[in-house]
Each structure stands twice: as structure tokens, then as C-alpha cells.
mmCIF file of C-alpha atoms in Angstrom:
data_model
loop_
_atom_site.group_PDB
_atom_site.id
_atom_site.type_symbol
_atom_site.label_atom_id
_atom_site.label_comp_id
_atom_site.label_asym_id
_atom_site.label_seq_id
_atom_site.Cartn_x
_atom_site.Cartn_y
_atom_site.Cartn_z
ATOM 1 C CA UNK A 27 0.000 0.000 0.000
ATOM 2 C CA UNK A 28 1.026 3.718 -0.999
ATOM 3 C CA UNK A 29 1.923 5.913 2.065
ATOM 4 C CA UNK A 30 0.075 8.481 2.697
ATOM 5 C CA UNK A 31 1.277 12.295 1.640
ATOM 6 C CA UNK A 32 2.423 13.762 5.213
ATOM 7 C CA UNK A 33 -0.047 16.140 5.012
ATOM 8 C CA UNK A 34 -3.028 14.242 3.708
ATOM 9 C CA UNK A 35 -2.519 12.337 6.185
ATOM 10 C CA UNK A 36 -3.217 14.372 9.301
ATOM 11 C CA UNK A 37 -5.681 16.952 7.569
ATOM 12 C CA UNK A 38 -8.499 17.003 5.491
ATOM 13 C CA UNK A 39 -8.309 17.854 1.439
ATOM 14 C CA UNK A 40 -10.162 20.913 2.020
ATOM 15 C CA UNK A 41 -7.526 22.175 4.218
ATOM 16 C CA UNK A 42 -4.653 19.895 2.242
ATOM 17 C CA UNK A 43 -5.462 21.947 -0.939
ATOM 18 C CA UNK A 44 -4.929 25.359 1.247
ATOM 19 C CA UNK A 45 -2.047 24.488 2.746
ATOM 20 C CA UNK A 46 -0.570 23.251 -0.346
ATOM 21 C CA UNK A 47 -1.697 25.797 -2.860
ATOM 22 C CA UNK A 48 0.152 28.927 0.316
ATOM 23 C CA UNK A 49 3.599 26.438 -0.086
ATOM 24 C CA UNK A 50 2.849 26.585 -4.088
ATOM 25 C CA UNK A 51 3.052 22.877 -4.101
ATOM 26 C CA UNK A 52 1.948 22.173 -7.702
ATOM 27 C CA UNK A 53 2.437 18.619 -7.240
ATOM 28 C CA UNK A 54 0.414 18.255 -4.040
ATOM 29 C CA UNK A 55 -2.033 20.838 -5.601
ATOM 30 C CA UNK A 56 -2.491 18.701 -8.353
ATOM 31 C CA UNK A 57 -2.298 15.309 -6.607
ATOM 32 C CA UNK A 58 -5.172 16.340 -4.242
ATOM 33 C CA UNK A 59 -7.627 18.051 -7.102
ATOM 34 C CA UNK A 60 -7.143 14.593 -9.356
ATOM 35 C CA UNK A 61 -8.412 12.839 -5.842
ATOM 36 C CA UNK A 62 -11.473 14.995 -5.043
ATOM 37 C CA UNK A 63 -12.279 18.312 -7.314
ATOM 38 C CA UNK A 64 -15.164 19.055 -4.687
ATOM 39 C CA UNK A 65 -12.488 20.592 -2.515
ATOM 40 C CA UNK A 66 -11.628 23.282 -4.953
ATOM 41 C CA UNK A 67 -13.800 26.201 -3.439
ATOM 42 C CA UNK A 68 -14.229 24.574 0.199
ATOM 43 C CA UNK A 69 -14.480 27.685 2.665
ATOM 44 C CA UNK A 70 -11.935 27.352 6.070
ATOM 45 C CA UNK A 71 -8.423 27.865 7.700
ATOM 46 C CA UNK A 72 -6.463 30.879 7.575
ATOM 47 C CA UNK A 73 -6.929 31.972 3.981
ATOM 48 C CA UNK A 74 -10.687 30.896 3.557
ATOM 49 C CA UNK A 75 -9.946 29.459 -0.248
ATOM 50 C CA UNK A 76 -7.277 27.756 -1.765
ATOM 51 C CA UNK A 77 -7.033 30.061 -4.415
ATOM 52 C CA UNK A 78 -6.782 33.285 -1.694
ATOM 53 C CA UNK A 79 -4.031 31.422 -0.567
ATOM 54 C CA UNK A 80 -2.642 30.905 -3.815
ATOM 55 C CA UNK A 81 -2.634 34.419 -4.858
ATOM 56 C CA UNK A 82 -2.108 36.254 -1.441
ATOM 57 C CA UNK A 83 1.667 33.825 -1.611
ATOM 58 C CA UNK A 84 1.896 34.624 -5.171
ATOM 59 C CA UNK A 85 2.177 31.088 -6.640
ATOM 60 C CA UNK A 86 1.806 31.850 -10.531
ATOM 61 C CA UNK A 87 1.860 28.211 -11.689
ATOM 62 C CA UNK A 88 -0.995 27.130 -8.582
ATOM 63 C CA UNK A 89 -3.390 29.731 -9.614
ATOM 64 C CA UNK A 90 -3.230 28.434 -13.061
ATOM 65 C CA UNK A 91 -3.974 24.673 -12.015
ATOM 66 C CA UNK A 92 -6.634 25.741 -9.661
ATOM 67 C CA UNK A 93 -8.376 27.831 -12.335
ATOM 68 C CA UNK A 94 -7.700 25.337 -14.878
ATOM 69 C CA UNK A 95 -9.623 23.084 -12.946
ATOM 70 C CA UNK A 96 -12.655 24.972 -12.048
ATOM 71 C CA UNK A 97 -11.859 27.475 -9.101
ATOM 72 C CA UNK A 98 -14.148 30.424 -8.615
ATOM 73 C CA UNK A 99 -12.676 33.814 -8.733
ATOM 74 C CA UNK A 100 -15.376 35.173 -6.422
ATOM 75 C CA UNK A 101 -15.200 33.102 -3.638
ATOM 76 C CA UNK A 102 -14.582 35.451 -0.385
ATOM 77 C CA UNK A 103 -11.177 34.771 2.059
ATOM 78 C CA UNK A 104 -9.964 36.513 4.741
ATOM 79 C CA UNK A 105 -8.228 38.517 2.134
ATOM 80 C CA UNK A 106 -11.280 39.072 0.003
ATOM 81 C CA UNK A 107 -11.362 37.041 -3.191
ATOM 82 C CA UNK A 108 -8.371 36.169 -5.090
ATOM 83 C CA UNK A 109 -7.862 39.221 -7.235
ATOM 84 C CA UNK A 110 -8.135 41.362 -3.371
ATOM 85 C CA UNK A 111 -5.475 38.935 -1.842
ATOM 86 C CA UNK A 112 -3.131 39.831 -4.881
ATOM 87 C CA UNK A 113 -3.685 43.153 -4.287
ATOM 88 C CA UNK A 114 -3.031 43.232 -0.648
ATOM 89 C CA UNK A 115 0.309 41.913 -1.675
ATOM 90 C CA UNK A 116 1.364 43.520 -4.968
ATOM 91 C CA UNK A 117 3.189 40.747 -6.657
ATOM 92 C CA UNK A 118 2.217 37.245 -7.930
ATOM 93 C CA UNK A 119 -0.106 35.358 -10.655
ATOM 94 C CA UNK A 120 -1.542 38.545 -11.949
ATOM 95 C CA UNK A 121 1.714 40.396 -12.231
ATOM 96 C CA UNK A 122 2.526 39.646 -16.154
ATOM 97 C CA UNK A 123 -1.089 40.458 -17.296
ATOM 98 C CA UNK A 124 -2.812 42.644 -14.167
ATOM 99 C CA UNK A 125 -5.016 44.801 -16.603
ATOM 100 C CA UNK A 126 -6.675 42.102 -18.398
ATOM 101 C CA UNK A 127 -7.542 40.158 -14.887
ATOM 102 C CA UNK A 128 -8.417 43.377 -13.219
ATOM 103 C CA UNK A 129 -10.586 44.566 -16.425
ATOM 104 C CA UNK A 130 -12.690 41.184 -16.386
ATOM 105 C CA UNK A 131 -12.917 40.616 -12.399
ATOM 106 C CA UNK A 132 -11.721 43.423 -10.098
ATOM 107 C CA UNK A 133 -13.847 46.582 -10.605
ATOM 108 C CA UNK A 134 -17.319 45.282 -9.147
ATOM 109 C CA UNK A 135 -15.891 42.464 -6.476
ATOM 110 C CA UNK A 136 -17.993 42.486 -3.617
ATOM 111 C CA UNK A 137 -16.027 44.218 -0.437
ATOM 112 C CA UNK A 138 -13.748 41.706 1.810
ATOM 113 C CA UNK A 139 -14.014 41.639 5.456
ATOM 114 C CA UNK A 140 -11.223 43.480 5.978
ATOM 115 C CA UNK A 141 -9.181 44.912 3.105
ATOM 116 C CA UNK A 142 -12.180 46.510 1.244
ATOM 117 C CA UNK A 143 -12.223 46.235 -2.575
ATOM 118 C CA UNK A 144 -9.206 45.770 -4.505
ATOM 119 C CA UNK A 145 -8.175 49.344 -4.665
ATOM 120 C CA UNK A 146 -8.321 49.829 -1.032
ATOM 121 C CA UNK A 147 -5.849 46.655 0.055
ATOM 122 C CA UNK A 148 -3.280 47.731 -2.779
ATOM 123 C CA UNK A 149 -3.390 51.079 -1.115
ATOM 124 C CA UNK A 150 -2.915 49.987 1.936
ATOM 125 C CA UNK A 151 -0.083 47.883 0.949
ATOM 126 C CA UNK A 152 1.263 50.837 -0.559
ATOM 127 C CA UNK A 153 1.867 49.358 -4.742
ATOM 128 C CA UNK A 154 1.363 52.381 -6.980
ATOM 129 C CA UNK A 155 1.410 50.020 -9.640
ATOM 130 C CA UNK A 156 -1.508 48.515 -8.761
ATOM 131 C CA UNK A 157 -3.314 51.250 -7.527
ATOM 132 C CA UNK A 158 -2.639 53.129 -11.352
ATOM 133 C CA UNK A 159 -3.696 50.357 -13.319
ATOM 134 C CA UNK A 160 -7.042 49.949 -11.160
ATOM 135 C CA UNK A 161 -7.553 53.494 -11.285
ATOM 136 C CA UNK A 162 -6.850 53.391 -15.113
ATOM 137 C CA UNK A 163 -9.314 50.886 -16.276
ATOM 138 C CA UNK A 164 -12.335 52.612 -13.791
ATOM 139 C CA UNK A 165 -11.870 51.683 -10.521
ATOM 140 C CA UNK A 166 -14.105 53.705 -8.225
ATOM 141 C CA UNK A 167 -11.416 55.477 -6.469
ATOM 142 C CA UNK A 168 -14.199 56.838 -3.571
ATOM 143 C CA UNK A 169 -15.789 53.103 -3.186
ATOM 144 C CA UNK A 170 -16.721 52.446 0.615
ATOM 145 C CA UNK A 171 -16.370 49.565 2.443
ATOM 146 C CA UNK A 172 -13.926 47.581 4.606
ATOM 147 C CA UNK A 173 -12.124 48.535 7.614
ATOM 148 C CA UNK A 174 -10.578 51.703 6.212
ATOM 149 C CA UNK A 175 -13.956 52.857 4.691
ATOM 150 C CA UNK A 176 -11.730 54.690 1.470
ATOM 151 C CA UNK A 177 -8.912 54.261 -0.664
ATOM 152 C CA UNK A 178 -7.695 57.538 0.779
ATOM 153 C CA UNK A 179 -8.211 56.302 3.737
ATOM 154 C CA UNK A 180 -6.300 53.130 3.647
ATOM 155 C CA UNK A 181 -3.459 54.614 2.236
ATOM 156 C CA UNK A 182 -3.107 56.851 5.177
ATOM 157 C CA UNK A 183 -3.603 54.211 7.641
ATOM 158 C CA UNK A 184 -1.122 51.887 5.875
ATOM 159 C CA UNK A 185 1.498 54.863 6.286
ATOM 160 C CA UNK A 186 1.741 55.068 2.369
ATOM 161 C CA UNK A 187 2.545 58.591 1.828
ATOM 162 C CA UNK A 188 3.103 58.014 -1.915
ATOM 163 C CA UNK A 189 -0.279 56.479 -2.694
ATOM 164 C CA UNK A 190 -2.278 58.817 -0.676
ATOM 165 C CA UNK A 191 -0.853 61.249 -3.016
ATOM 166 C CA UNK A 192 -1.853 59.835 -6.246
ATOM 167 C CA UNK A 193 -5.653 58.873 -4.555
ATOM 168 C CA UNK A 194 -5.410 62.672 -3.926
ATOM 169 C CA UNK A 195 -4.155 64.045 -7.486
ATOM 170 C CA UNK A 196 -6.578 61.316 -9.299
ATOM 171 C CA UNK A 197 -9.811 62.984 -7.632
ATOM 172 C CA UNK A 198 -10.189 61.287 -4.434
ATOM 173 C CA UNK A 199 -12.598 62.805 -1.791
ATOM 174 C CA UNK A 200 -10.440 64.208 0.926
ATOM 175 C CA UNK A 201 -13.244 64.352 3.276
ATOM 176 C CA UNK A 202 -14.931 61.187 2.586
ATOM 177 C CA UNK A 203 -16.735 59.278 5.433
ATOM 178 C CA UNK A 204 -16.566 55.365 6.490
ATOM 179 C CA UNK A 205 -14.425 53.200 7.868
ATOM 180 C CA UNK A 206 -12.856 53.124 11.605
ATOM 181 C CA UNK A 207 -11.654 56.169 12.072
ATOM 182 C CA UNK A 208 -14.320 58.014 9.921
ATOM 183 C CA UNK A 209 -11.932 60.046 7.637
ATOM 184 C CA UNK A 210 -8.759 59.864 6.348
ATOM 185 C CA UNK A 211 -8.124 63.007 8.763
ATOM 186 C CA UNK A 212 -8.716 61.319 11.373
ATOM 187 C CA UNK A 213 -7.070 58.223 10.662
ATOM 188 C CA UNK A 214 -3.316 60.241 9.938
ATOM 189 C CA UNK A 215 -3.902 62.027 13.505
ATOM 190 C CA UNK A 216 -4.822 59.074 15.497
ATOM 191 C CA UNK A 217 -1.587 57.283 13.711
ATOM 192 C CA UNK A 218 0.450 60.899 14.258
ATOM 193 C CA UNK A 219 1.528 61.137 10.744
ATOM 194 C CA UNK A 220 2.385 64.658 10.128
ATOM 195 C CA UNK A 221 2.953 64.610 6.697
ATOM 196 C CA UNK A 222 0.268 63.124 5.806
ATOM 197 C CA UNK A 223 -1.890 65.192 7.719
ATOM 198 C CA UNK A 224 -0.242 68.577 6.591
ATOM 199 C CA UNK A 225 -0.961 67.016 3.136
ATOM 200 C CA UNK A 226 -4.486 66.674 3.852
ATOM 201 C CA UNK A 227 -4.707 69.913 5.541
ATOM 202 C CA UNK A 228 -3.245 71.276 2.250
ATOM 203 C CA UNK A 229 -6.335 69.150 0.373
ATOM 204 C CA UNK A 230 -9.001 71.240 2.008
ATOM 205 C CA UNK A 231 -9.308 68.710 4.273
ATOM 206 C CA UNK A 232 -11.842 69.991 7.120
ATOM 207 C CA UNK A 233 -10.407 70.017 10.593
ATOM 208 C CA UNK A 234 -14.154 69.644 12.674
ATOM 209 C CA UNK A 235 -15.910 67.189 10.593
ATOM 210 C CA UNK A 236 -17.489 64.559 12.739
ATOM 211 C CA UNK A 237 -17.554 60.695 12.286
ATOM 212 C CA UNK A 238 -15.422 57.221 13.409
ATOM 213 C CA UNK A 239 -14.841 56.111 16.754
ATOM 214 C CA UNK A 240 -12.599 59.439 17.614
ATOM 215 C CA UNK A 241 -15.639 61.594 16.674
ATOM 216 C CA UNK A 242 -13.266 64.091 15.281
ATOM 217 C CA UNK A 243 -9.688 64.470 14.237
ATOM 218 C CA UNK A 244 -8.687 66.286 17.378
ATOM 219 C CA UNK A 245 -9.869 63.576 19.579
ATOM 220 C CA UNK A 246 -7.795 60.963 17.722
ATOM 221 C CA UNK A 247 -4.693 63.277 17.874
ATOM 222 C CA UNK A 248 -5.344 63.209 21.899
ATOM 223 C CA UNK A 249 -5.494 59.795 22.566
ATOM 224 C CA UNK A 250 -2.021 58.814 21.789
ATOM 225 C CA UNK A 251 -1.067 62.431 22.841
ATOM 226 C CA UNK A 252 0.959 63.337 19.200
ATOM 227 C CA UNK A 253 1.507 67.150 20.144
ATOM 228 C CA UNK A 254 2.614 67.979 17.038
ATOM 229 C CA UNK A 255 -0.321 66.659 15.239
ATOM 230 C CA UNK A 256 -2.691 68.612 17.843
ATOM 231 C CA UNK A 257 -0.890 71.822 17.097
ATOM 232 C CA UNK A 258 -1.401 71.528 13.448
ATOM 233 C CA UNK A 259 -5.248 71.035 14.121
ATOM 234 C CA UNK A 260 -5.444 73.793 16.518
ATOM 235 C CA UNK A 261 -3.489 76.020 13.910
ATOM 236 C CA UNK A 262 -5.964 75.105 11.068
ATOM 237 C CA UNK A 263 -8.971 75.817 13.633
ATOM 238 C CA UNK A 264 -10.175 72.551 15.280
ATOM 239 C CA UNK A 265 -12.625 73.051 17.519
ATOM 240 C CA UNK A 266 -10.467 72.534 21.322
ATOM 241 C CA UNK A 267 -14.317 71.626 22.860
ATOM 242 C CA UNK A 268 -15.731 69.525 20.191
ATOM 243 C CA UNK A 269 -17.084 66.447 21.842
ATOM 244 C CA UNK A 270 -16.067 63.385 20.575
ATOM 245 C CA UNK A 271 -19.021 60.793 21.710
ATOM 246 C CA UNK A 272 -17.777 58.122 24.107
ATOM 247 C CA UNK A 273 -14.432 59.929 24.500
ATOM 248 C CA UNK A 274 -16.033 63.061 25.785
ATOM 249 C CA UNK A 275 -13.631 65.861 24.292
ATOM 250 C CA UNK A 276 -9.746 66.523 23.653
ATOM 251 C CA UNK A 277 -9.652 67.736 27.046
ATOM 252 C CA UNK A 278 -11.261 64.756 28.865
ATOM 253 C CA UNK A 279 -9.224 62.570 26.684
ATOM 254 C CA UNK A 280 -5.930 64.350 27.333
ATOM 255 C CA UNK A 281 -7.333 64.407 30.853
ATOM 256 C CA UNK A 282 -7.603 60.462 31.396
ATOM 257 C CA UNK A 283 -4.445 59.595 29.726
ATOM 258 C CA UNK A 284 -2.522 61.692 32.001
ATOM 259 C CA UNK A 285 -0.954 63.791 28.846
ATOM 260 C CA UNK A 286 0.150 67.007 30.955
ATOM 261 C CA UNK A 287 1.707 68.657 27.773
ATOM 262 C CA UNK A 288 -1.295 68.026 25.688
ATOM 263 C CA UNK A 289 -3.812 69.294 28.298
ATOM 264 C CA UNK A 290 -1.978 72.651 29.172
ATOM 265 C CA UNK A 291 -1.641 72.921 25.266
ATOM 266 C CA UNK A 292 -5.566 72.413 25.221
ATOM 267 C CA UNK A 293 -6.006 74.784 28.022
ATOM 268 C CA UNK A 294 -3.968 77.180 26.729
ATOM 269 C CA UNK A 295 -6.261 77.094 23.436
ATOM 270 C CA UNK A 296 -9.734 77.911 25.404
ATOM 271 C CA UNK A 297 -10.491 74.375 26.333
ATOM 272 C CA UNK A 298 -13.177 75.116 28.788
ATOM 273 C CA UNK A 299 -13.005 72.477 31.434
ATOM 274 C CA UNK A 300 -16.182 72.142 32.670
ATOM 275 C CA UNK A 301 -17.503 71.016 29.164
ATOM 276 C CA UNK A 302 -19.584 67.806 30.090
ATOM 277 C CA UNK A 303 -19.848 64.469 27.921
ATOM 278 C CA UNK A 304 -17.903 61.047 27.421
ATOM 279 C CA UNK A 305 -17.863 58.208 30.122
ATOM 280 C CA UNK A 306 -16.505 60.457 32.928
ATOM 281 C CA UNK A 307 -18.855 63.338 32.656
ATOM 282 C CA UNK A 308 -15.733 66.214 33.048
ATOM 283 C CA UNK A 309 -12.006 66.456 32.331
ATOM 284 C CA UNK A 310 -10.996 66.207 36.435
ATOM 285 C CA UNK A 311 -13.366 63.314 36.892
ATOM 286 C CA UNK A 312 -11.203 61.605 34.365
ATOM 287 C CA UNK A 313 -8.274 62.714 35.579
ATOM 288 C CA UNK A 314 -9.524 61.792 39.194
ATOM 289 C CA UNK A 315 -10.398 58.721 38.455
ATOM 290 C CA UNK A 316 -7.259 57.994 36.832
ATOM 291 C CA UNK A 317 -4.848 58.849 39.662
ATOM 292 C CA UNK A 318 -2.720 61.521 37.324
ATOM 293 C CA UNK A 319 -2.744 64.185 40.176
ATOM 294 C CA UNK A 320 -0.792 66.636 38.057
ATOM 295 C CA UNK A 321 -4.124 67.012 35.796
ATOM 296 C CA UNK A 322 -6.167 67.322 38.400
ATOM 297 C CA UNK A 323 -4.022 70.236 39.421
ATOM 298 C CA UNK A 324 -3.918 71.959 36.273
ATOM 299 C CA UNK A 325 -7.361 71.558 36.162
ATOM 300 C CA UNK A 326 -8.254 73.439 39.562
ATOM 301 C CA UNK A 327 -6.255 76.037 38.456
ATOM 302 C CA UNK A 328 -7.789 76.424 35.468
ATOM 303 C CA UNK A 329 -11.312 76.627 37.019
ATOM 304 C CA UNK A 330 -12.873 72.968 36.843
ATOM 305 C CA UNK A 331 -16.031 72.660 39.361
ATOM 306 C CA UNK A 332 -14.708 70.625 41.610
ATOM 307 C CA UNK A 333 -18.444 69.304 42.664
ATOM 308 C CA UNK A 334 -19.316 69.368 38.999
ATOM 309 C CA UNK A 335 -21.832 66.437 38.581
ATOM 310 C CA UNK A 336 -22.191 63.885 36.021
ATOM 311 C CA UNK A 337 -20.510 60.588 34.517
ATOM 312 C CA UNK A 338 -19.716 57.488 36.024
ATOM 313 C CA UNK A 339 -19.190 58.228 39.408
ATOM 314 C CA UNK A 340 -21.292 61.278 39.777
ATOM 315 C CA UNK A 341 -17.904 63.619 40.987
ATOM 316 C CA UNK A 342 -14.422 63.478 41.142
ATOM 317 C CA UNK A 343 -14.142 63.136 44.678
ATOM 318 C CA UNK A 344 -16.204 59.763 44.541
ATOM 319 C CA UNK A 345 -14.202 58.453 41.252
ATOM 320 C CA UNK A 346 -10.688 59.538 43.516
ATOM 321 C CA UNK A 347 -12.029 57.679 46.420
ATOM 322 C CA UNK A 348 -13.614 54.309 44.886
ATOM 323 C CA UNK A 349 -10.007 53.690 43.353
ATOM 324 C CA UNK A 350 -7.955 54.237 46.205
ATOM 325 C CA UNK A 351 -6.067 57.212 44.858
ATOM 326 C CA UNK A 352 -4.705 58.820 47.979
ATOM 327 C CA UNK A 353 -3.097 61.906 46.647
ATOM 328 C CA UNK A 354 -5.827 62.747 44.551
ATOM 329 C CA UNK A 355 -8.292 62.826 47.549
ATOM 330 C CA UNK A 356 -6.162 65.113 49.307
ATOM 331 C CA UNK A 357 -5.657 67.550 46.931
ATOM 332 C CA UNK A 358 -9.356 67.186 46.443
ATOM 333 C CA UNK A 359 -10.658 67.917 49.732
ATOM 334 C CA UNK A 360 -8.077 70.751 50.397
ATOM 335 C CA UNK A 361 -9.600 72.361 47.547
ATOM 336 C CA UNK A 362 -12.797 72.463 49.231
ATOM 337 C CA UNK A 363 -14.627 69.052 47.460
ATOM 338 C CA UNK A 364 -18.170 68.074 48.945
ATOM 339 C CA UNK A 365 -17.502 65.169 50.488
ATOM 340 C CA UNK A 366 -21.169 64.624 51.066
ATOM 341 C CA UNK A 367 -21.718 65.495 47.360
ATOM 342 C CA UNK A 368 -24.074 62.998 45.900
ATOM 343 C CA UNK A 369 -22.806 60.275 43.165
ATOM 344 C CA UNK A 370 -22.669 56.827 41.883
ATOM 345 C CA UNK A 371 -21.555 55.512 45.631
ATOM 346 C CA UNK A 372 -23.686 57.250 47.477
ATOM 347 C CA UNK A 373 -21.428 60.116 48.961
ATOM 348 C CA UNK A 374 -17.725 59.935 49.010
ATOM 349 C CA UNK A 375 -17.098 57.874 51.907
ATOM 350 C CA UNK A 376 -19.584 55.277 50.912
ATOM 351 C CA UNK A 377 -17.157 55.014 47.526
ATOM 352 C CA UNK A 378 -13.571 55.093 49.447
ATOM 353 C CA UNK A 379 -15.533 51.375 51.231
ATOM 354 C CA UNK A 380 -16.736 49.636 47.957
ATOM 355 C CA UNK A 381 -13.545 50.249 46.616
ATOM 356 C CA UNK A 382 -12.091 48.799 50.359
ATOM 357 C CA UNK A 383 -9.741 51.635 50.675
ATOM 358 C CA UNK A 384 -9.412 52.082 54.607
ATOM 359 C CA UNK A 385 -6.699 55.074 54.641
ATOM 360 C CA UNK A 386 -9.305 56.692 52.707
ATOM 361 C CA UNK A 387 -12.417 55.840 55.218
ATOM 362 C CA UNK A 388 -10.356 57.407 58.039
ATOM 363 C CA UNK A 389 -8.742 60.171 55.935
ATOM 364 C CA UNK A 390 -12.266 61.306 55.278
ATOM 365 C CA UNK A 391 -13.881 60.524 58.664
ATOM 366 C CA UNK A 392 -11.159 62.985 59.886
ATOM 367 C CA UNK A 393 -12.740 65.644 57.353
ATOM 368 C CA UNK A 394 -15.883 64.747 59.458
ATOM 369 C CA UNK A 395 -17.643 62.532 56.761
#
């Protein structure tokens, strides 16, 4: 009797012909379609297809066998279909005749999971070549869909500097919505790219539109506190209170990171702290609550209520108290804080024993609590 093919003989064919077809086994490819063609299009593993997996690896020759014998060019991966996954990487079976295969299959491909259409992946992979020739034969260069919502977008998010530019001088729509981080805007201030977001700026793009999970460009420039980025936005005339849904504002985000630099650059801009919204209700509830007693410092200073009601603990002196944060109670209650103010606990001392802080209990039975 034959032995079995090492791989055959531990997996399935479906997953065989996947693993064989990344490796660009033509042999084992071949071997395993002459034993069961039914496993030509089976759906599974990493790739989803063994064609995906074909063409995201680049095996010329295995594309050719698989298509030869029936594959379907449609058939979704985690990469999209096959012409996406070649796209995503730039190289590969549809190299030495890319405008005939992307003529006949890429323009209307339904959107992947993840890489969007065609144009979108090469862009985020960053190959001009395929990004031209797509363009060239009538790709729609503002198509939505996908994780990165644009083309434009995508580019920007992949860090591809050089593709965002050609998007940009081919027509695409600098303030287009979709995707994560809503517009491309957004997504180069939430990665920090400066030059791409000067570029942008340059493009017209607009500084206080609203969309993504940031809500706007200058609450994605706060959360990973890039300075420079902010000061570019502020410069162009972002709005320094513009809420930013969940995240509340700049401020409050700035605020809850513990970004000192980017919340006296916010202050120093108008930033009113007392603006209300996002999970902690106020900037020095969210600096309270996250122990970063420098903020909360700044903060007083600047004017914050310091009995200001509202998010998840009600005040800051309850939010300070239920985590344990010592210093931050202190300064708190020599500021004058309500101790008796009512919140999510019940009053502060009620807060300081959920969160079975003692020190606090008796720091704030000795303020008569």
C-alpha cells in the first residue's frame, strides 16, 4: 500500500489543498484536485480558499492549475477574493497580465471583510502600480467599504505617503466618510503622521468634521497624545471643545491619559473644562479617576467645578475615592470638594468602602464625613 502524503494524512483535502496551494506545491495541488475536485472552493483555515491562498503567496503556476480546474474567482477569504489577496500583496499570478484580470474581475468584487475592494488593500499595501492600473481601467477610487472605509483612507492608515498622493491628485474625496476612524483626517492624527496630515490639511481637508470612533480628528490626535499633530489642528482651527461621543472631548481625553503637555496645550487654546460628555462626565473626573494628580491640578487652576456632577461616578471626589487614589483625595478635599456630594456611591465615603480603601475611610472621617 502507498503511504500516505504527510499532510493528507493528518488533515483534510479541504484544508490539504490550502495548505498546499500557500507552499505553491503544484504537485500536491495537483495530486489532491485529481483525488477529489469538490475541494476546490471549500471555505476554512487561515486563507478561507485555496485560491486566496494561492494568490495572497503569489504562486503563478498554482493559480493556473486551480483555475484550470474549475476554481471560482469570487469566492470570499480573509483577504477578500483572489484578485483582493493579490492586491493586498502587490506581486504574484496577476503580475505579467494585471489589466486584463483586473478589467474582467476586479472593478465590481464584492467588499472583503477586511481589506475593502481591490483598490483599497493595494493602497494599503502601498503598490502604486496597482493602484494606477485599477484606477486606469475605472476603478471607483471613492468606493466604501472595509475597515478603512476609502482608498484615501487606507493609504493613510497603511502609512503610504506616496499612494495617498496619487488617490489625492486622481480625484479622491479628501473628506470622505466610512471606515474606523471616519476620515482619512482622522485616521493620519490618530496614527500621528504629520505629513500626511499637513498634506491633507493642504487638500481642504476639514479640521471639525465629525464621524469614526474618535468623533473628530482632534480627539484621535489626543489619545495617543501626538503634540505635534494637535498643534497643526489647533493652527488650522479645530474646535479645542468639540465632543467626541464616548471619549467626551480633547480635554477629557488628554485628561484620562494623564498627557500634561497636551492638556496645558488644550487649556492654553480655550479648552473650557467644565464642558460635560464622554464616560466620565468632566475632564478632572477623568483625571480623578485615573490617579494623574498633576491634571487634576492643572485643572483646579484652570477653574474645573470641583463638585461638577455627572458621569460614572457622579464627581471626582467619589471616582478619587472608589479607586484608592490617595493623593488625589487630598488635593481634592483641600480644595474644598463636597464630600457629602451625591454620586454613583452614594457620597464619598460610601465610595472610598466599595472600593475597600481604609486610609481613605479614616482620611475622610477625619474631614468629618
Amino acid at each position: 500500500m502507498e503511504n500516505p502524503s504527510p499532510i493528507t494524512a493528518t488533515i483534510s483535502n479541504e484544508h490539504a489543498l490550502q495548505l498546499a496551494s500557500s507552499k505553491g506545491d503544484e504537485d500536491l495541488v495537483q495530486m489532491i484536485l485529481n483525488k477529489d475536485l469538490s475541494t476546490i472552493n471549500a471555505q476554512g483555515g487561515f486563507y478561507g480558499n485555496a485560491l486566496v491562498a494561492a494568490s495572497y503567496e503569489g504562486h503563478e503556476k498554482v493559480v493556473e492549475i486551480l483555475l484550470a480546474a474549475g476554481a471560482d474567482m469570487n469566492e470570499q477569504g480573509y483577504f477578500g477574493d483572489s484578485i483582493q489577496a493579490a492586491a493586498a500583496t502587490g506581486f504574484g499570478p496577476y503580475e505579467k497580465d494585471i489589466e486584463e484580470l483586473f478589467v474582467n474581475w476586479a472593478m465590481n468584487n464584492p467588499h472583503a471583510r477586511h481589506n475593502g475592494d481591490a483598490l483599497q488593500a493595494a493602497s494599503f499595501a502601498g503598490h502604486e502600480k496597482v493602484v494606477q492600473v485599477l484606477l486606469d481601467k475605472g476603478g471607483d477610487i471613492n468606493a466604501r467599504g472595509g475597515d478603512h472605509g476609502t482608498a484615501l483612507q487606507a493609504a493613510i492608515a497603511g502609512g503610504q505617503e506616496r499612494v495617498a498622493k496619487i488617490l489625492l491628485d486622481r480625484g479622491a474625496d479628501v473628506n470622505a466618510q466610512g471606515g474606523l476612524y471616519g476620515n482619512a483626517l482622522q485616521a493620519a492624527s490618530f496614527e500621528g503622521r504629520r505629513r500626511m496630515v499637513k498634506l491633507l490639511l493642504k487638500r481642504g481637508a476639514d479640521v471639525n468634521t465629525q464621524g469614526g470612533i474618535y468623533g473628530n480628528s482632534l480627539v484621535a490626535a489626543s489619545c495617543p497624545g501626538h503634540e505635534s499633530v494637535l498643534q497643526m489642528l489647533l493652527a488650522k482651527g479645530a474646535d479645542v471643545d468639540a465632543h467626541g461621543g464616548y471619549h467626551g472631548n480633547a480635554l477629557h481625553v488628554a485628561s484620562s491619559e494623564g498627557y500634561d503637555n497636551v492638556v496645558q496645550m488644550l487649556l492654553d487654546k480655550g479648552a473650557d473644562p467644565n464642558v460635560q460628555g464622554g464616560e466620565y462626565g468632566n475632564a478632572l473626573q477623568a483625571a480623578s479617576w485615573q490617579g494623574h494628580e498633576k491634571v487634576v491640578e492643572m485643572l483646579l487652576e484652570s477653574g474645573a467645578d470641583i463638585n461638577a456632577q455627572g458621569g460614572k461616578f457622579g464627581n471626582a471626589l467619589q471616582a478619587a475615592c472608589y479607586r484608592g487614589h490617595d493623593t488625589v483625595v487630598r488635593i481634592l478635599l483641600e480644595n474644598g470638594a463636597d464630600a457629602s456630594a451625591f454620586g454613583h456611591c452614594g457620597n464619598a465615603l460610601r465610595a472610598a468602602s466599595a472600593g475597600g480603601h481604609r486610609n481613605l475611610v479614616e482620611m475622610l472621617s477625619d474631614h468629618g464625613v
